[in-house]
PDB file of C-alpha atoms in Angstrom:
ATOM      1  CA  MET U   1       0.000   0.000   0.000  1.00  0.00           C
ATOM      2  CA  GLY U   2       1.512   3.307  -1.068  1.00  0.00           C
ATOM      3  CA  ALA U   3       1.252   6.660   0.626  1.00  0.00           C
ATOM      4  CA  ILE U   4      -0.558   9.589  -0.970  1.00  0.00           C
ATOM      5  CA  MET U   5       1.226  12.927  -1.031  1.00  0.00           C
ATOM      6  CA  SER U   6       1.037  16.330  -2.668  1.00  0.00           C
ATOM      7  CA  LYS U   7       1.506  15.955  -6.424  1.00  0.00           C
ATOM      8  CA  ALA U   8       3.220  19.320  -6.614  1.00  0.00           C
ATOM      9  CA  LEU U   9       5.756  18.556  -3.932  1.00  0.00           C
ATOM     10  CA  ASP U  10       6.156  14.949  -5.042  1.00  0.00           C
ATOM     11  CA  SER U  11       6.980  16.091  -8.570  1.00  0.00           C
ATOM     12  CA  LEU U  12       9.521  18.613  -7.322  1.00  0.00           C
ATOM     13  CA  PHE U  13      11.852  16.212  -5.510  1.00  0.00           C
ATOM     14  CA  SER U  14      13.854  13.364  -7.030  1.00  0.00           C
ATOM     15  CA  ASP U  15      13.154   9.821  -5.909  1.00  0.00           C
ATOM     16  CA  ILE U  16      16.659   9.447  -4.528  1.00  0.00           C
ATOM     17  CA  SER U  17      16.034  12.265  -2.051  1.00  0.00           C
ATOM     18  CA  LYS U  18      12.834  10.740  -0.633  1.00  0.00           C
ATOM     19  CA  VAL U  19      12.549   8.396   2.337  1.00  0.00           C
ATOM     20  CA  GLY U  20       9.717   5.900   1.952  1.00  0.00           C
ATOM     21  CA  LEU U  21       7.048   5.344   4.576  1.00  0.00           C
ATOM     22  CA  LEU U  22       6.589   1.960   6.222  1.00  0.00           C
ATOM     23  CA  TYR U  23       3.070   0.501   6.325  1.00  0.00           C
ATOM     24  CA  SER U  24       1.934  -1.832   9.086  1.00  0.00           C
ATOM     25  CA  GLU U  25      -0.681  -4.394   8.054  1.00  0.00           C
ATOM     26  CA  SER U  26      -1.528  -5.026  11.699  1.00  0.00           C
ATOM     27  CA  THR U  27      -2.252  -1.402  12.630  1.00  0.00           C
ATOM     28  CA  GLY U  28      -3.145   0.028   9.237  1.00  0.00           C
ATOM     29  CA  LYS U  29      -0.839   2.976   9.943  1.00  0.00           C
ATOM     30  CA  PHE U  30       2.375   4.393   8.554  1.00  0.00           C
ATOM     31  CA  SER U  31       5.691   5.109  10.209  1.00  0.00           C
ATOM     32  CA  VAL U  32       9.010   6.470   9.000  1.00  0.00           C
ATOM     33  CA  GLU U  33      12.555   5.637  10.040  1.00  0.00           C
ATOM     34  CA  LEU U  34      15.136   8.410   9.900  1.00  0.00           C
ATOM     35  CA  GLN U  35      18.826   7.652  10.052  1.00  0.00           C
ATOM     36  CA  GLU U  36      21.419  10.234  10.952  1.00  0.00           C
ATOM     37  CA  PRO U  37      23.641  10.674   7.878  1.00  0.00           C
ATOM     38  CA  LYS U  38      27.030   8.969   8.206  1.00  0.00           C
ATOM     39  CA  ASN U  39      26.023   7.359  11.491  1.00  0.00           C
ATOM     40  CA  LEU U  40      24.467   3.915  11.110  1.00  0.00           C
ATOM     41  CA  ASN U  41      23.921   3.664  14.871  1.00  0.00           C
ATOM     42  CA  SER U  42      21.676   6.723  15.072  1.00  0.00           C
ATOM     43  CA  LYS U  43      17.990   6.331  14.151  1.00  0.00           C
ATOM     44  CA  LEU U  44      14.633   7.934  14.905  1.00  0.00           C
ATOM     45  CA  ILE U  45      11.304   6.197  14.280  1.00  0.00           C
ATOM     46  CA  ILE U  46       8.184   8.352  14.011  1.00  0.00           C
ATOM     47  CA  LYS U  47       4.985   6.345  14.417  1.00  0.00           C
ATOM     48  CA  ASP U  48       1.461   6.927  13.083  1.00  0.00           C
ATOM     49  CA  VAL U  49       2.490   9.493  10.470  1.00  0.00           C
ATOM     50  CA  PRO U  50      -0.051  10.793   7.911  1.00  0.00           C
ATOM     51  CA  GLU U  51      -0.045   8.825   4.687  1.00  0.00           C
ATOM     52  CA  ASP U  52       0.708  11.912   2.606  1.00  0.00           C
ATOM     53  CA  LEU U  53       3.920  12.632   4.539  1.00  0.00           C
ATOM     54  CA  LEU U  54       6.798  13.546   2.259  1.00  0.00           C
ATOM     55  CA  VAL U  55      10.204  12.899   3.826  1.00  0.00           C
ATOM     56  CA  ILE U  56      13.278  14.478   2.231  1.00  0.00           C
ATOM     57  CA  ASP U  57      16.798  13.365   3.142  1.00  0.00           C
ATOM     58  CA  LEU U  58      18.339  16.794   2.784  1.00  0.00           C
ATOM     59  CA  ASP U  59      21.765  16.268   4.308  1.00  0.00           C
ATOM     60  CA  SER U  60      22.658  13.329   2.071  1.00  0.00           C
ATOM     61  CA  ASN U  61      21.499  14.967  -1.155  1.00  0.00           C
ATOM     62  CA  PHE U  62      22.170  18.689  -0.971  1.00  0.00           C
ATOM     63  CA  THR U  63      25.456  20.531  -0.597  1.00  0.00           C
ATOM     64  CA  LEU U  64      26.693  24.078  -1.079  1.00  0.00           C
ATOM     65  CA  ASN U  65      30.341  23.384  -0.371  1.00  0.00           C
ATOM     66  CA  ASN U  66      31.317  23.920  -4.016  1.00  0.00           C
ATOM     67  CA  ILE U  67      29.651  27.347  -4.065  1.00  0.00           C
ATOM     68  CA  PHE U  68      30.123  28.999  -0.665  1.00  0.00           C
ATOM     69  CA  GLN U  69      33.205  29.168   1.539  1.00  0.00           C
ATOM     70  CA  GLY U  70      31.247  27.909   4.555  1.00  0.00           C
ATOM     71  CA  GLY U  71      32.923  29.918   7.257  1.00  0.00           C
ATOM     72  CA  HIS U  72      29.728  31.423   8.634  1.00  0.00           C
ATOM     73  CA  GLY U  73      27.334  28.486   8.590  1.00  0.00           C
ATOM     74  CA  GLU U  74      26.038  29.174   5.076  1.00  0.00           C
ATOM     75  CA  CYS U  75      26.822  25.619   3.918  1.00  0.00           C
ATOM     76  CA  LYS U  76      24.964  23.987   6.786  1.00  0.00           C
ATOM     77  CA  ARG U  77      21.644  22.172   6.282  1.00  0.00           C
ATOM     78  CA  SER U  78      19.343  20.069   8.408  1.00  0.00           C
ATOM     79  CA  ASP U  79      19.171  16.300   8.121  1.00  0.00           C
ATOM     80  CA  TYR U  80      15.509  15.978   7.107  1.00  0.00           C
ATOM     81  CA  LEU U  81      12.421  17.824   5.955  1.00  0.00           C
ATOM     82  CA  LEU U  82       9.033  16.261   6.779  1.00  0.00           C
ATOM     83  CA  ILE U  83       6.079  17.783   4.938  1.00  0.00           C
ATOM     84  CA  SER U  84       2.386  16.950   5.334  1.00  0.00           C
ATOM     85  CA  GLU U  85       0.058  18.931   3.121  1.00  0.00           C
ATOM     86  CA  SER U  86      -3.068  17.414   4.675  1.00  0.00           C
ATOM     87  CA  GLU U  87      -2.012  18.489   8.174  1.00  0.00           C
ATOM     88  CA  ARG U  88      -0.302  21.708   7.043  1.00  0.00           C
ATOM     89  CA  HIS U  89       2.915  20.951   8.909  1.00  0.00           C
ATOM     90  CA  ILE U  90       6.563  20.953   7.970  1.00  0.00           C
ATOM     91  CA  PHE U  91       9.215  19.671  10.347  1.00  0.00           C
ATOM     92  CA  ILE U  92      12.842  20.613   9.845  1.00  0.00           C
ATOM     93  CA  ILE U  93      14.820  18.054  11.831  1.00  0.00           C
ATOM     94  CA  GLU U  94      18.434  17.774  12.898  1.00  0.00           C
ATOM     95  CA  MET U  95      19.609  14.520  14.493  1.00  0.00           C
ATOM     96  CA  LYS U  96      22.372  13.988  17.052  1.00  0.00           C
ATOM     97  CA  SER U  97      23.225  10.630  18.578  1.00  0.00           C
ATOM     98  CA  SER U  98      24.584  12.128  21.804  1.00  0.00           C
ATOM     99  CA  SER U  99      22.267  11.632  24.785  1.00  0.00           C
ATOM    100  CA  LYS U 100      23.489  14.809  26.534  1.00  0.00           C
ATOM    101  CA  LEU U 101      22.577  18.296  25.343  1.00  0.00           C
ATOM    102  CA  LYS U 102      25.731  19.753  26.855  1.00  0.00           C
ATOM    103  CA  HIS U 103      27.747  17.796  24.304  1.00  0.00           C
ATOM    104  CA  ILE U 104      25.813  19.305  21.376  1.00  0.00           C
ATOM    105  CA  SER U 105      26.760  22.699  19.957  1.00  0.00           C
ATOM    106  CA  LYS U 106      23.826  25.113  20.014  1.00  0.00           C
ATOM    107  CA  GLN U 107      25.344  27.209  17.258  1.00  0.00           C
ATOM    108  CA  ASP U 108      25.853  24.221  15.004  1.00  0.00           C
ATOM    109  CA  VAL U 109      22.236  23.091  15.447  1.00  0.00           C
ATOM    110  CA  ARG U 110      20.940  26.607  14.772  1.00  0.00           C
ATOM    111  CA  TRP U 111      22.956  26.856  11.585  1.00  0.00           C
ATOM    112  CA  GLN U 112      21.743  23.459  10.422  1.00  0.00           C
ATOM    113  CA  LEU U 113      18.085  24.249  11.113  1.00  0.00           C
ATOM    114  CA  GLN U 114      18.467  27.654   9.487  1.00  0.00           C
ATOM    115  CA  GLY U 115      19.906  25.958   6.411  1.00  0.00           C
ATOM    116  CA  GLY U 116      16.872  23.670   6.315  1.00  0.00           C
ATOM    117  CA  ARG U 117      14.577  26.690   6.533  1.00  0.00           C
ATOM    118  CA  GLU U 118      16.335  28.447   3.667  1.00  0.00           C
ATOM    119  CA  PHE U 119      16.062  25.313   1.529  1.00  0.00           C
ATOM    120  CA  TRP U 120      12.309  25.163   2.183  1.00  0.00           C
ATOM    121  CA  ILE U 121      11.975  28.840   1.197  1.00  0.00           C
ATOM    122  CA  TYR U 122      13.879  28.053  -1.996  1.00  0.00           C
ATOM    123  CA  CYS U 123      11.504  25.155  -2.773  1.00  0.00           C
ATOM    124  CA  LYS U 124       8.459  27.405  -2.352  1.00  0.00           C
ATOM    125  CA  ASN U 125       9.983  30.016  -4.624  1.00  0.00           C
ATOM    126  CA  ILE U 126      10.788  27.416  -7.280  1.00  0.00           C
ATOM    127  CA  ILE U 127       7.191  26.176  -7.377  1.00  0.00           C
ATOM    128  CA  ASN U 128       5.723  29.682  -7.462  1.00  0.00           C
ATOM    129  CA  SER U 129       8.202  30.913 -10.086  1.00  0.00           C
ATOM    130  CA  PHE U 130       8.137  27.975 -12.496  1.00  0.00           C
ATOM    131  CA  LYS U 131       4.572  26.706 -12.323  1.00  0.00           C
ATOM    132  CA  ASP U 132       3.475  29.073 -15.085  1.00  0.00           C
ATOM    133  CA  TYR U 133       5.954  27.470 -17.471  1.00  0.00           C
ATOM    134  CA  VAL U 134       4.401  24.028 -17.136  1.00  0.00           C
ATOM    135  CA  GLU U 135       2.004  23.891 -20.063  1.00  0.00           C
ATOM    136  CA  ASN U 136      -1.510  22.654 -19.280  1.00  0.00           C
ATOM    137  CA  GLN U 137      -0.366  21.643 -15.792  1.00  0.00           C
ATOM    138  CA  LYS U 138      -0.739  24.814 -13.761  1.00  0.00           C
ATOM    139  CA  ASP U 139      -3.122  23.118 -11.362  1.00  0.00           C
ATOM    140  CA  PHE U 140      -0.767  20.163 -11.041  1.00  0.00           C
ATOM    141  CA  TRP U 141       2.196  22.287  -9.938  1.00  0.00           C
ATOM    142  CA  LYS U 142       0.225  24.612  -7.741  1.00  0.00           C
ATOM    143  CA  ILE U 143      -0.287  24.803  -4.011  1.00  0.00           C
ATOM    144  CA  SER U 144      -3.088  27.177  -3.040  1.00  0.00           C
ATOM    145  CA  ASP U 145      -0.962  28.628  -0.259  1.00  0.00           C
ATOM    146  CA  PHE U 146       2.106  27.814   1.764  1.00  0.00           C
ATOM    147  CA  ASN U 147       0.487  28.468   5.091  1.00  0.00           C
ATOM    148  CA  TYR U 148       2.267  25.582   6.779  1.00  0.00           C
ATOM    149  CA  ILE U 149       3.148  25.482  10.451  1.00  0.00           C
ATOM    150  CA  GLU U 150       6.932  25.323  10.433  1.00  0.00           C
ATOM    151  CA  ARG U 151       8.639  23.437  13.261  1.00  0.00           C
ATOM    152  CA  TYR U 152      12.337  23.197  14.055  1.00  0.00           C
ATOM    153  CA  ILE U 153      13.411  20.108  15.956  1.00  0.00           C
ATOM    154  CA  LEU U 154      16.629  18.777  17.434  1.00  0.00           C
ATOM    155  CA  SER U 155      16.303  15.018  17.871  1.00  0.00           C
ATOM    156  CA  TYR U 156      19.053  13.791  20.190  1.00  0.00           C
ATOM    157  CA  GLY U 157      19.878  10.635  22.080  1.00  0.00           C
ATOM    158  CA  THR U 158      19.096   8.713  18.878  1.00  0.00           C
ATOM    159  CA  SER U 159      21.818   6.100  19.238  1.00  0.00           C
ATOM    160  CA  ILE U 160      20.359   2.613  18.815  1.00  0.00           C
ATOM    161  CA  ASN U 161      22.277   1.732  21.981  1.00  0.00           C
ATOM    162  CA  TYR U 162      20.419   4.385  23.964  1.00  0.00           C
ATOM    163  CA  SER U 163      18.480   2.757  26.811  1.00  0.00           C
ATOM    164  CA  GLU U 164      15.203   4.689  26.388  1.00  0.00           C
ATOM    165  CA  LYS U 165      13.419   2.589  23.770  1.00  0.00           C
ATOM    166  CA  ARG U 166       9.783   3.365  24.507  1.00  0.00           C
ATOM    167  CA  PRO U 167       7.996   5.843  22.221  1.00  0.00           C
ATOM    168  CA  THR U 168       7.939   9.356  23.631  1.00  0.00           C
ATOM    169  CA  ARG U 169       4.493  10.164  25.069  1.00  0.00           C
ATOM    170  CA  LEU U 170       4.723  12.987  27.562  1.00  0.00           C
ATOM    171  CA  PRO U 171       2.101  13.081  30.339  1.00  0.00           C
ATOM    172  CA  SER U 172      -0.361  15.946  30.064  1.00  0.00           C
ATOM    173  CA  SER U 173       1.084  17.658  33.148  1.00  0.00           C
ATOM    174  CA  LYS U 174       4.421  18.048  31.369  1.00  0.00           C
ATOM    175  CA  ARG U 175       3.167  18.957  27.923  1.00  0.00           C
ATOM    176  CA  LYS U 176       3.897  22.204  26.181  1.00  0.00           C
ATOM    177  CA  SER U 177       2.382  23.508  22.983  1.00  0.00           C
ATOM    178  CA  LYS U 178       4.009  26.937  22.765  1.00  0.00           C
ATOM    179  CA  TYR U 179       5.531  26.298  19.381  1.00  0.00           C
ATOM    180  CA  SER U 180       4.242  29.529  17.808  1.00  0.00           C
ATOM    181  CA  SER U 181       7.643  31.092  18.506  1.00  0.00           C
ATOM    182  CA  ASN U 182       9.531  28.023  17.299  1.00  0.00           C
ATOM    183  CA  SER U 183      12.431  29.010  15.019  1.00  0.00           C
ATOM    184  CA  PRO U 184      15.943  27.823  14.120  1.00  0.00           C
ATOM    185  CA  CYS U 185      17.222  29.831  17.090  1.00  0.00           C
ATOM    186  CA  ASN U 186      14.409  28.688  19.405  1.00  0.00           C
ATOM    187  CA  TYR U 187      14.137  25.046  18.469  1.00  0.00           C
ATOM    188  CA  GLU U 188      12.388  22.214  20.256  1.00  0.00           C
ATOM    189  CA  THR U 189      14.099  19.023  21.366  1.00  0.00           C
ATOM    190  CA  ILE U 190      13.117  15.377  21.580  1.00  0.00           C
ATOM    191  CA  LYS U 191      15.178  12.615  23.171  1.00  0.00           C
ATOM    192  CA  GLY U 192      15.137   8.952  22.285  1.00  0.00           C
ATOM    193  CA  ASN U 193      14.689   6.621  19.343  1.00  0.00           C
ATOM    194  CA  THR U 194      10.917   6.690  18.853  1.00  0.00           C
ATOM    195  CA  ILE U 195       8.117   9.262  18.969  1.00  0.00           C
ATOM    196  CA  TYR U 196       4.495   9.497  17.847  1.00  0.00           C
ATOM    197  CA  TRP U 197       3.508  11.930  15.116  1.00  0.00           C
ATOM    198  CA  ASN U 198       0.851  13.591  17.261  1.00  0.00           C
ATOM    199  CA  ASN U 199       3.443  14.447  19.898  1.00  0.00           C
ATOM    200  CA  LEU U 200       5.442  16.209  17.220  1.00  0.00           C
ATOM    201  CA  LYS U 201       2.443  17.943  15.692  1.00  0.00           C
ATOM    202  CA  GLU U 202       0.941  19.173  18.930  1.00  0.00           C
ATOM    203  CA  GLY U 203       4.233  20.534  20.212  1.00  0.00           C
ATOM    204  CA  TYR U 204       4.423  18.288  23.266  1.00  0.00           C
ATOM    205  CA  LEU U 205       8.178  18.519  23.328  1.00  0.00           C
ATOM    206  CA  HIS U 206      10.935  20.208  25.282  1.00  0.00           C
ATOM    207  CA  ARG U 207      12.312  23.618  24.390  1.00  0.00           C
ATOM    208  CA  ARG U 208      15.872  24.764  24.333  1.00  0.00           C
ATOM    209  CA  SER U 209      16.508  28.447  23.672  1.00  0.00           C
TER     210      SER U 209
END
């Protein structure tokens, strides 16, 4: 069973850049497994994702090192972009296997998430600028608006050897949903190998400013 996604966005990205969804016959739901680039021991599983979710492996397929010098973070990019048109959400995710935030550079994460944001802006501009050149397919390469909720996430403690294996479900007393100010410089964090989509979407995460 295949997932359904935005035709416009699906037609924009190459197949090699996409991460396929996994379908469970027993639950009738989809999940996705993200792997930190160049680190086979670092993975994040997101359960119960929408079937139109488009997952782009940005870090493995996009580089600016041959164009920019890179001394100020301009060559940085996030690991993944997760886009759901049906739920109007885009997640820009950076993964780190370390289980301790103090071992992770804030500046590096901010640069990487900012790079992911700039790539998403570029994608929107490409669609809006070039859709009029696609003969008889304006409706195909058209998104009525780009009013997506943008979320910036650091996923850490993703080593497959990390002891916390249970999916992240925060109790209601500890939940936060103040993601309206979420930005590359004010990103949210999740810890562990597995999380449910609704926890991501509803902003029931931790914040690190």
